[in-house]
Short mmCIF file of C-alpha atoms and ligand atoms in Angstrom, two decimals:
data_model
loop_
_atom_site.label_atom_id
_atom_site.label_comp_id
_atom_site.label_asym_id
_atom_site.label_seq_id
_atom_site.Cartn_x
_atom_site.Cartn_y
_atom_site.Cartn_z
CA UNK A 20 108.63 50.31 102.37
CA UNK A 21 108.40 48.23 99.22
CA UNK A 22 111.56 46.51 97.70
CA UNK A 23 111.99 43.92 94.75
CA UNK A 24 113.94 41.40 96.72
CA UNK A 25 115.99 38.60 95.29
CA UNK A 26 116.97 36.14 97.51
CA UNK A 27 119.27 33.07 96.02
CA UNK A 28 117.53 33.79 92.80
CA UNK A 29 113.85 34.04 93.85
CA UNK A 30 112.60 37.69 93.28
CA UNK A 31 109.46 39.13 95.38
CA UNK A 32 108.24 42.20 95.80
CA UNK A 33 108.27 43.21 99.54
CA UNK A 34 106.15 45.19 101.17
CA UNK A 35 107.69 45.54 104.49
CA UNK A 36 111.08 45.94 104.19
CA UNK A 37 112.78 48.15 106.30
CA UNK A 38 113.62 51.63 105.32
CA UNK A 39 117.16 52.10 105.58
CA UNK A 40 118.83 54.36 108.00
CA UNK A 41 121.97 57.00 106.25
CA UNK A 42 125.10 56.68 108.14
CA UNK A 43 127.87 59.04 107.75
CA UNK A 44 129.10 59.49 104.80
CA UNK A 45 125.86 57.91 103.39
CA UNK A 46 122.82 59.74 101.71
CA UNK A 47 118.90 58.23 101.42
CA UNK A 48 117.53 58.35 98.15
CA UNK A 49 113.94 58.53 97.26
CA UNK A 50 113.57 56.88 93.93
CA UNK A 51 112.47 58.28 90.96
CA UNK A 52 113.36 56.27 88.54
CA UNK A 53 115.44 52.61 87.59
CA UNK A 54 116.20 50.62 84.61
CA UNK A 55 116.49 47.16 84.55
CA UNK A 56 119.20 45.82 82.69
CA UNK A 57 121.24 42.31 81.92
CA UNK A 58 122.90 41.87 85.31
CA UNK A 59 119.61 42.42 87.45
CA UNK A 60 118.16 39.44 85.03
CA UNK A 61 121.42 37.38 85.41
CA UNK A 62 121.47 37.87 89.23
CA UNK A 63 118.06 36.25 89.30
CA UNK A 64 119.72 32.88 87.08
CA UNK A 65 122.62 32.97 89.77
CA UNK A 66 125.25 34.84 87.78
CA UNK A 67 126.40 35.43 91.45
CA UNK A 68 125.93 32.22 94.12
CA UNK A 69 123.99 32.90 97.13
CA UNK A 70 122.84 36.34 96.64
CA UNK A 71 120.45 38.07 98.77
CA UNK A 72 119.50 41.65 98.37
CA UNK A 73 117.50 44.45 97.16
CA UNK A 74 118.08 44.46 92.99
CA UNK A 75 119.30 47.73 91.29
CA UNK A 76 121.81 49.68 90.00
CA UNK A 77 120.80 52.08 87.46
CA UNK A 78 118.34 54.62 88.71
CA UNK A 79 117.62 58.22 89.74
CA UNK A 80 116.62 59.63 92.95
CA UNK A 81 115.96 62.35 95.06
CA UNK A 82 118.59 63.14 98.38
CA UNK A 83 116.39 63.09 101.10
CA UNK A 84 119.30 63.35 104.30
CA UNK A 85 122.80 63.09 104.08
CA UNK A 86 124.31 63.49 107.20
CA UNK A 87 127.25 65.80 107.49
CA UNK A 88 126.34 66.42 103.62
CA UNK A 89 123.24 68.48 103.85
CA UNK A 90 124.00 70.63 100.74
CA UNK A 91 122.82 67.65 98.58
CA UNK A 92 119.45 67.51 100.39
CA UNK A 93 116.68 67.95 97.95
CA UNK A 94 119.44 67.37 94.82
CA UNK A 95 118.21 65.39 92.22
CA UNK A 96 121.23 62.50 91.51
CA UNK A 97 122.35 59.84 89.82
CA UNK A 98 124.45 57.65 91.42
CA UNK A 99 128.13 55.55 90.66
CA UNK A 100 127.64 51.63 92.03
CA UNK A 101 130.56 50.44 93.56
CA UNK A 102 131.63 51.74 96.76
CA UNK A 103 135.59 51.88 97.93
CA UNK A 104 136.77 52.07 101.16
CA UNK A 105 139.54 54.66 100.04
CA UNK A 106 142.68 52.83 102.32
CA UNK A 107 143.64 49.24 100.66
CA UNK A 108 146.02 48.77 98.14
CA UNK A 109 143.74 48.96 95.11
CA UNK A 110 142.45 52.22 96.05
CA UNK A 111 145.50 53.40 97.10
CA UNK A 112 146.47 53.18 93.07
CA UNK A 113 143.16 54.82 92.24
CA UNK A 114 141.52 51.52 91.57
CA UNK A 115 138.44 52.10 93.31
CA UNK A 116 136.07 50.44 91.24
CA UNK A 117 138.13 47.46 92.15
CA UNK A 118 138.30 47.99 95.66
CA UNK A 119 138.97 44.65 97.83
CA UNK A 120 136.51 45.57 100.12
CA UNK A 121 134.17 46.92 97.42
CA UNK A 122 130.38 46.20 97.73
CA UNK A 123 128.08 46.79 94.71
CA UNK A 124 125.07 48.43 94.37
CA UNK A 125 121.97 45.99 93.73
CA UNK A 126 124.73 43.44 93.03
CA UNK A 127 127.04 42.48 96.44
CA UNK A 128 126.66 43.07 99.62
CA UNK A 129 124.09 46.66 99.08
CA UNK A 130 120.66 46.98 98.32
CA UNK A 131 120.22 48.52 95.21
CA UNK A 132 117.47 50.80 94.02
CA UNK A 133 114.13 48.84 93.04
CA UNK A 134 112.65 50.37 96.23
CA UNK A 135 111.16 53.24 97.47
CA UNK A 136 114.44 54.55 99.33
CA UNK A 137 117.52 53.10 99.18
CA UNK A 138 121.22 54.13 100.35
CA UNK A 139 124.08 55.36 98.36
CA UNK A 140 127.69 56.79 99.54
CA UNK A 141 127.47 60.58 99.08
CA UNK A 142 131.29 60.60 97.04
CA UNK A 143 129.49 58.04 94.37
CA UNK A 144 126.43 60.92 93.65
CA UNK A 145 126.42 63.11 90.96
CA UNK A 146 124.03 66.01 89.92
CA UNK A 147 121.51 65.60 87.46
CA UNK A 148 122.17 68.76 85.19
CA UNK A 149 118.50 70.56 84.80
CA UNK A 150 118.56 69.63 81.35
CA UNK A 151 118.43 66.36 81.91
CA UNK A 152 115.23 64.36 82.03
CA UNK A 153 114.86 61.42 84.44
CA UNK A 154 114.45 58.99 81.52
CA UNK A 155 117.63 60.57 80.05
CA UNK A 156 119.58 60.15 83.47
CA UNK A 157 118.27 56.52 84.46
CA UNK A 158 120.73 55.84 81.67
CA UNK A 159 123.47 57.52 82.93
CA UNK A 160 125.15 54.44 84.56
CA UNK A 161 124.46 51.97 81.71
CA UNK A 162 125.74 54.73 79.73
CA UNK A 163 129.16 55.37 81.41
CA UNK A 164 129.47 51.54 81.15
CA UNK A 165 129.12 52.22 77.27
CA UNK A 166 131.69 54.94 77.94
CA UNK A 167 134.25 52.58 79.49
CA UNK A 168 134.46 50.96 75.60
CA UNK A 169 136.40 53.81 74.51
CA UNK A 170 138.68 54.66 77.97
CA UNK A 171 139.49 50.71 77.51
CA UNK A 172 140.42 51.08 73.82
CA UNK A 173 144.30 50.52 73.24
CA UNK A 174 145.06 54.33 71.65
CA UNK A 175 146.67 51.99 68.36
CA UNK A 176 143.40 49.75 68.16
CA UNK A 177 142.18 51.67 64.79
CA UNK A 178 138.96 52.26 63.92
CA UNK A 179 137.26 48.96 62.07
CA UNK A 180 134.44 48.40 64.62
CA UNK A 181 132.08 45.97 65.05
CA UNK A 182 129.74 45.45 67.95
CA UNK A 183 127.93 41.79 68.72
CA UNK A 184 124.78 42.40 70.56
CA UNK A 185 121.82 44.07 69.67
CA UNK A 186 120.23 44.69 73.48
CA UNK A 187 120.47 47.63 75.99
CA UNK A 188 124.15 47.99 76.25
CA UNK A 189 124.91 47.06 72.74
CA UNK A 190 123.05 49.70 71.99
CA UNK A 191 124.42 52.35 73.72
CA UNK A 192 127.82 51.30 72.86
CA UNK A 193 126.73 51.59 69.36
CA UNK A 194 125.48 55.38 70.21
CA UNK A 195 128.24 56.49 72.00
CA UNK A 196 130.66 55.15 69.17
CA UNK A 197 128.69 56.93 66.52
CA UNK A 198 128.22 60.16 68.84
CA UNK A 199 132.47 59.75 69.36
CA UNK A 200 133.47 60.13 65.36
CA UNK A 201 133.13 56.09 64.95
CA UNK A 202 131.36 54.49 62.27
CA UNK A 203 130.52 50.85 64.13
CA UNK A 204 128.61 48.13 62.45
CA UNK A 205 125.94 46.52 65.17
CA UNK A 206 125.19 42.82 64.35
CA UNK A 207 122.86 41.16 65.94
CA UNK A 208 119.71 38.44 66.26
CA UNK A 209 116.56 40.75 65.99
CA UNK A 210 115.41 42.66 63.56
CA UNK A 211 113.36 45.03 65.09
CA UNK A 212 116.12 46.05 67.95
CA UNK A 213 118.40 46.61 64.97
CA UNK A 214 116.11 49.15 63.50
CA UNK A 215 116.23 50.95 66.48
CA UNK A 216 119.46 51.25 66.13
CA UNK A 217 119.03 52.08 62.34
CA UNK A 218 116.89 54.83 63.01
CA UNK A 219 119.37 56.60 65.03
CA UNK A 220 122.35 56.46 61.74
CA UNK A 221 123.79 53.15 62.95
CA UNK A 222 124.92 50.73 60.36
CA UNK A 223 123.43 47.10 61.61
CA UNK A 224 123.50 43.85 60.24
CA UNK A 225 121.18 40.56 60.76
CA UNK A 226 122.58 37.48 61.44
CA UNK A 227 121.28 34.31 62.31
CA UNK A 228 124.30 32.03 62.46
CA UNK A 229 127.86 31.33 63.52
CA UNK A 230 128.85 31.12 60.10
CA UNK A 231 127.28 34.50 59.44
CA UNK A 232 129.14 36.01 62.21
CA UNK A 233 132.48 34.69 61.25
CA UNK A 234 131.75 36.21 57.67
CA UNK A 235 133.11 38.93 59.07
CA UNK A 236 136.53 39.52 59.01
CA UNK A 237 139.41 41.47 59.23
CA UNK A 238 137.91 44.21 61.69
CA UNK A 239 140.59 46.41 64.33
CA UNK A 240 137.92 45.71 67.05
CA UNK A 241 135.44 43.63 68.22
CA UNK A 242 133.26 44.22 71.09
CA UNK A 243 131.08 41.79 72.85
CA UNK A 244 127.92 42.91 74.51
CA UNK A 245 125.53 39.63 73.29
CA UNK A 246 124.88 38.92 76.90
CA UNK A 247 126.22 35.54 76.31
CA UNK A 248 129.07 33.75 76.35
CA UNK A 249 128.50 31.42 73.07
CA UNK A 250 129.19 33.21 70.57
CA UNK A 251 133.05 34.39 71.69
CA UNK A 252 134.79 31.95 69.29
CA UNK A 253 133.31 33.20 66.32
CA UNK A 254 133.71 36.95 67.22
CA UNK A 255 137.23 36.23 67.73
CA UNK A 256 137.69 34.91 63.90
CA UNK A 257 136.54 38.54 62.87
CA UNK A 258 139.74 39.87 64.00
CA UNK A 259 142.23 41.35 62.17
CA UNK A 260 145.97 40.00 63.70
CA UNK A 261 147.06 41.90 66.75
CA UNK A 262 143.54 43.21 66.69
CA UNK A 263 141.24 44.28 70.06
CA UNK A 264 138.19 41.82 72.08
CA UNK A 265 136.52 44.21 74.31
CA UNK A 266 134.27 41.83 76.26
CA UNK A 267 131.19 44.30 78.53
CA UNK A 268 128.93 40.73 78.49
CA UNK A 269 129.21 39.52 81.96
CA UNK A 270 127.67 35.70 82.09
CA UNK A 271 126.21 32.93 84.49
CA UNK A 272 127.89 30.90 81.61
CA UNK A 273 131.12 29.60 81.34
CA UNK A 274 132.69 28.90 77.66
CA UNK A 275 135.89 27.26 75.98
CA UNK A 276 138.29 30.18 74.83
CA UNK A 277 140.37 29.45 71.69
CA UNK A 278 143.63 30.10 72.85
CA UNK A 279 145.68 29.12 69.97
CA UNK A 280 143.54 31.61 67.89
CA UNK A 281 144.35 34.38 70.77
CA UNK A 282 148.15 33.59 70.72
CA UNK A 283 148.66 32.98 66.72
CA UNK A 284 146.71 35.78 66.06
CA UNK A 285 148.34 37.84 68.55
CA UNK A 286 144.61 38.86 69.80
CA UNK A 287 144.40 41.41 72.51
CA UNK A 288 141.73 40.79 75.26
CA UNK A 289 139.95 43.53 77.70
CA UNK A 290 137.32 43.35 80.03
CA UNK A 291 135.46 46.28 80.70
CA UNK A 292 132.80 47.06 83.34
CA UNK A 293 131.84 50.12 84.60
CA UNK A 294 132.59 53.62 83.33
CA UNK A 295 132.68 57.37 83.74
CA UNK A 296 129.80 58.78 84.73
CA UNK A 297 130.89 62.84 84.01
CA UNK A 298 131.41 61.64 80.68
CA UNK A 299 127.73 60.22 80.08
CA UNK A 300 126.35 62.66 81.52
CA UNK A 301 127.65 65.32 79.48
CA UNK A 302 126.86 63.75 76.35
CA UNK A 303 123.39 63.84 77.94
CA UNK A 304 123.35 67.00 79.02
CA UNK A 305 124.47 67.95 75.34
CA UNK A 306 122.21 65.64 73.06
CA UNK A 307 125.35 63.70 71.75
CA UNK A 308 123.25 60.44 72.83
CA UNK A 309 119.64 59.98 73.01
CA UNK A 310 118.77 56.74 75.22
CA UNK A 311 115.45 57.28 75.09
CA UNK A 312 114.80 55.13 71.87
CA UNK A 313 115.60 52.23 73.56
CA UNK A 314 112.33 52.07 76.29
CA UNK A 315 110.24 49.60 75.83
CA UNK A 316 107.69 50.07 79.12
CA UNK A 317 106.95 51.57 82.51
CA UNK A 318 105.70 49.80 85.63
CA UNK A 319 104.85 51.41 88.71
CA UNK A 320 107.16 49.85 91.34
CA UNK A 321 103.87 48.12 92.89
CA UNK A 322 104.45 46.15 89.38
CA UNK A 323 108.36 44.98 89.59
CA UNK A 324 108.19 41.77 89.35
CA UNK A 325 106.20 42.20 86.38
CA UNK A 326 108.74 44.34 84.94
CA UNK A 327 111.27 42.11 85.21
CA UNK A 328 109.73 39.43 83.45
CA UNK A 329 108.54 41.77 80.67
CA UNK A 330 112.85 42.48 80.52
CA UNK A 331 113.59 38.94 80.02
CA UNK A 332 111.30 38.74 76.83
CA UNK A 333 114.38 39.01 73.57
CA UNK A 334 112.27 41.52 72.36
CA UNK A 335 112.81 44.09 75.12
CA UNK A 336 115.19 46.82 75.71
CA UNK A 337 114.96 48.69 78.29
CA UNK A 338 112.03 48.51 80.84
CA UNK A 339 111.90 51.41 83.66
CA UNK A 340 110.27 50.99 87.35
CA UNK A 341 108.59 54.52 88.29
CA UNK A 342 107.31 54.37 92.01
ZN1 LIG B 5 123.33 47.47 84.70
ZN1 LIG B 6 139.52 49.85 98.92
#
């Protein structure tokens, strides 16, 4: 079968790569349907050393076996990442996205889903409601990640927003705010992503400066989804004292952290990763969020490679593989 490999960086399309076999416990998918997003891109610039696998995490596919499972044969699913071996100490306290042993989706240790079948666990699937299209569910797991913003809020963080990063997942934060009763400004580098954003009631700003982004001040919370690590400094001076960082940008970068700032300030600082997919789903299912604004091609999966170089380009969003 054909998968977009990445091996230590170096991405090829294969065309004989073997089709995986479902053990129990495990389904095979039949793709449908993937996005590309940052961390495929950053995988490829060794965001993680030595990594060898099939690329992708964000997809949805058809259950072709499951054994010991065979009511999800034929289900059309979407599918949660990370898997958890349900018996250490982290998922003993219902950490499982944070498992010790965990292995990752198109990311450690599991092929992901740029390929014509690929495996998943069957407890990490979920049903696509009919309702749903599959370029509406290929979002769901960028879209939970959005989701994760708001579990990861402090309940006292107040309701000043601003969002740093005008790409995919900046703009789905910015949705889901908007769709959630918040009224988020979304500053970022390009003008044409932040009139997508526009178009969809968002209030965006242009900015083409450190200075610029410090001009902003004061706000209850600050989230950072610019993909890089660079501008963290300055998106700390727009806080308000005791205000909230939520950082979703996860970088091959490192970058110097003003600490004073975080300790005078009284700064609080949260990493968030990935979120609740019943949640994203829903507000699929129910129109709260419409992803679909933010595709900017299709390749057939014959043409992956060229998708993900069309992804890199700062003008894309979000570029779909269709087998
Ligand atoms: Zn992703
Ligand atoms: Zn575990």
């Amino acid at each position: 079968m054909r998968a977009l490999y990445c091996e230590e960086g170096d991405l090829s399309l294969r065309l004989d790569y073997p089709q995986p076999q479902p053990r129990p416990g495990e389904a095979l998918l039949r793709l449908r349907m993937a996005g590309i997003c940052g961390t495929d891109l950053a995988l490829t610039r060794g965001y993680k050393d030595g990594v060898s696998l099939v690329l992708g995490h964000e997809y949805v596919a058809d259950v072709i076996s499951a054994p010991g499972h065979e009511s999800w044969v034929g289900q059309r699913v979407v599918g949660e990442i990370n898997t958890a071996c349900g018996h250490c100490a982290r998922c003993s306290r219902g950490l499982v996205t944070h498992c010790a042993e965990r292995r990752v989706l198109g990311i450690l240790d599991w092929d992901g889903a740029l390929a014509d079948t690929f495996l998943s666990p069957v407890a990490n699937l979920y049903p696509v409601p009919a309702n749903v299209s599959d370029e509406q569910a290929v979002f769901t797991e960028p879209l939970a990640a959005a989701y994760a913003v708001l579990r990861d809020m402090p309940s006292d963080a107040g309701e000043r927003m601003v969002l740093f990063g005008d790409g995919r997942l900046g703009q789905l934060i910015a949705r889901v705010l908007a769709a959630e009763g918040f009224d988020p400004l979304l500053v970022g580098r390009h003008a044409a992503k932040l009139a997508v954003a526009a178009a969809a009631g968002i209030r965006t700003q242009l900015v083409s400066s450190a200075a610029e982004i410090r001009s902003h001040a004061e706000y209850d919370v600050a989230i950072d989804a610019t993909g890089s690590a660079q501008a963290i400094n300055d998106i700390l001076a727009c806080l308000r004292p005791r205000g909230v960082l939520i950082l979703k940008t996860t970088s091959a970068q490192t970058t110097r952290l003003d600490l004073a700032a975080v300790v005078v300030n009284e700064l609080r600082i949260i990493g968030s990763r990935c979120g609740p997919f019943p949640q994203a789903l829903a507000a699929l299912a129910a129109g709260k969020v419409d992803p679909r604004p933010l595709i900017s091609a299709r390749y057939p999966l014959a043409q992956a490679e060229q998708a993900m170089r069309v992804a890199a380009q700062a003008e894309s969003l979000k570029v779909l593989v269709i087998p």
